[in-house]
Amino acid sequence: LFRSSIGGKYEKGTAFENIVRQSLVFLGFEVDSDAKGGAGGMDLYCTKPYPMVGECKAGKSLPDSTAEQLYRIGTRHLGRESYETAVKLIIGPGKPTSYLEKSAQQSIISIINPMTLQNLVELEAKYPGSVNLFELKDYLTAGQIDGKIDEYIEKVKQNLQLRSQVIEAVKKLGELGSHQPTVTETRTQYNSMFATDINSTLSEEKVRELLIELSSPLTGYLGRVDESDQFYFLRELEIDER
């Protein structure tokens, strides 16, 4: 997705900015169409679900001046107060200089490699709705954040794995003859199949919460008998183990 647009020339830089915008829109951000870079223009400004201003650098380095450039352009277009409260992001494949890294820490600017952004897009493409932008915001901390984003992606995959296992427990109960198992039966089956110790067992309340979520029309992995505590299997949630 990003490889062909990295290189540093204007044409490649413009393509890079466009791909970044498309990626953020795909994840659920609302991107200001007037923020299109160019001389004195903001490369990136997201208005929803929270303000986020960004600088795109397609070249092989992230120079010292990047933070100052983001500040100067951001405050010019948004005003100082709005800029200060917005999430601040630098996206580029290069390694930040030590000065830029220090500036990012002081000004709370997140620096992210485009391939990490691509990993988020691929996660959302494979499991629609899995990337929660409000949860993601907690990982947009100061400095180079690729490791933080990797942590978030792993957390999302673990949550998906949990839901896949709850579905598997309901399916197994159906195969054993309990075609519309209750919350209690599902909890017992899940803990029997997947809990490895006391810390990994699920409570009745947690199982009920997951069953209701998985049987909603938006997900459709399970069915629910009216408004009762009985559920049944509809389709699997396949998880890529890689």
GROMACS .gro file of N, CA, C and O in nm, residues 45-46 50-53 78 80-89 107-108 137:
model
   80
   45TYR      N    1  -0.569   1.684   0.855
   45TYR     CA    2  -0.647   1.729   0.970
   45TYR      C    3  -0.773   1.644   0.979
   45TYR      O    4  -0.854   1.643   0.887
   46CYS      N    5  -0.786   1.572   1.088
   46CYS     CA    6  -0.905   1.491   1.114
   46CYS      C    7  -0.994   1.564   1.213
   46CYS      O    8  -0.945   1.612   1.317
   50TYR      N    9  -1.213   1.270   1.699
   50TYR     CA   10  -1.144   1.371   1.781
   50TYR      C   11  -1.047   1.444   1.689
   50TYR      O   12  -1.002   1.388   1.588
   51PRO      N   13  -1.017   1.568   1.720
   51PRO     CA   14  -0.926   1.645   1.634
   51PRO      C   15  -0.787   1.582   1.630
   51PRO      O   16  -0.731   1.546   1.733
   52MET      N   17  -0.730   1.570   1.511
   52MET     CA   18  -0.595   1.517   1.494
   52MET      C   19  -0.529   1.588   1.377
   52MET      O   20  -0.584   1.592   1.267
   53VAL      N   21  -0.415   1.646   1.401
   53VAL     CA   22  -0.342   1.718   1.298
   53VAL      C   23  -0.214   1.642   1.268
   53VAL      O   24  -0.150   1.587   1.359
   78LEU      N   25  -0.545   2.635   1.281
   78LEU     CA   26  -0.642   2.597   1.384
   78LEU      C   27  -0.647   2.693   1.501
   78LEU      O   28  -0.743   2.691   1.578
   80ARG      N   29  -0.390   2.845   1.830
   80ARG     CA   30  -0.301   2.778   1.924
   80ARG      C   31  -0.376   2.684   2.017
   80ARG      O   32  -0.332   2.571   2.042
   81GLU      N   33  -0.490   2.728   2.070
   81GLU     CA   34  -0.563   2.646   2.167
   81GLU      C   35  -0.613   2.516   2.104
   81GLU      O   36  -0.597   2.407   2.161
   82SER      N   37  -0.671   2.526   1.984
   82SER     CA   38  -0.723   2.406   1.917
   82SER      C   39  -0.609   2.312   1.879
   82SER      O   40  -0.621   2.190   1.888
   83TYR      N   41  -0.497   2.370   1.839
   83TYR     CA   42  -0.381   2.287   1.803
   83TYR      C   43  -0.330   2.212   1.926
   83TYR      O   44  -0.299   2.092   1.919
   84GLU      N   45  -0.317   2.281   2.037
   84GLU     CA   46  -0.261   2.221   2.157
   84GLU      C   47  -0.346   2.104   2.208
   84GLU      O   48  -0.294   2.006   2.261
   85THR      N   49  -0.478   2.112   2.192
   85THR     CA   50  -0.566   2.006   2.243
   85THR      C   51  -0.585   1.892   2.143
   85THR      O   52  -0.639   1.787   2.179
   86ALA      N   53  -0.541   1.912   2.018
   86ALA     CA   54  -0.556   1.806   1.917
   86ALA      C   55  -0.447   1.700   1.933
   86ALA      O   56  -0.340   1.725   1.988
   87VAL      N   57  -0.477   1.579   1.885
   87VAL     CA   58  -0.375   1.476   1.873
   87VAL      C   59  -0.280   1.519   1.762
   87VAL      O   60  -0.324   1.566   1.656
   88LYS      N   61  -0.150   1.507   1.786
   88LYS     CA   62  -0.050   1.551   1.688
   88LYS      C   63   0.028   1.430   1.638
   88LYS      O   64   0.076   1.350   1.718
   89LEU      N   65   0.040   1.420   1.506
   89LEU     CA   66   0.093   1.299   1.445
   89LEU      C   67   0.192   1.331   1.334
   89LEU      O   68   0.166   1.419   1.251
  107SER      N   69   0.643   1.797   2.321
  107SER     CA   70   0.519   1.852   2.265
  107SER      C   71   0.408   1.748   2.251
  107SER      O   72   0.301   1.778   2.199
  108ILE      N   73   0.433   1.627   2.297
  108ILE     CA   74   0.338   1.514   2.287
  108ILE      C   75   0.294   1.494   2.143
  108ILE      O   76   0.176   1.508   2.108
  137LYS      N   77  -0.679   0.599   2.069
  137LYS     CA   78  -0.628   0.729   2.113
  137LYS      C   79  -0.535   0.716   2.233
  137LYS      O   80  -0.438   0.790   2.246
   0.00000   0.00000   0.00000
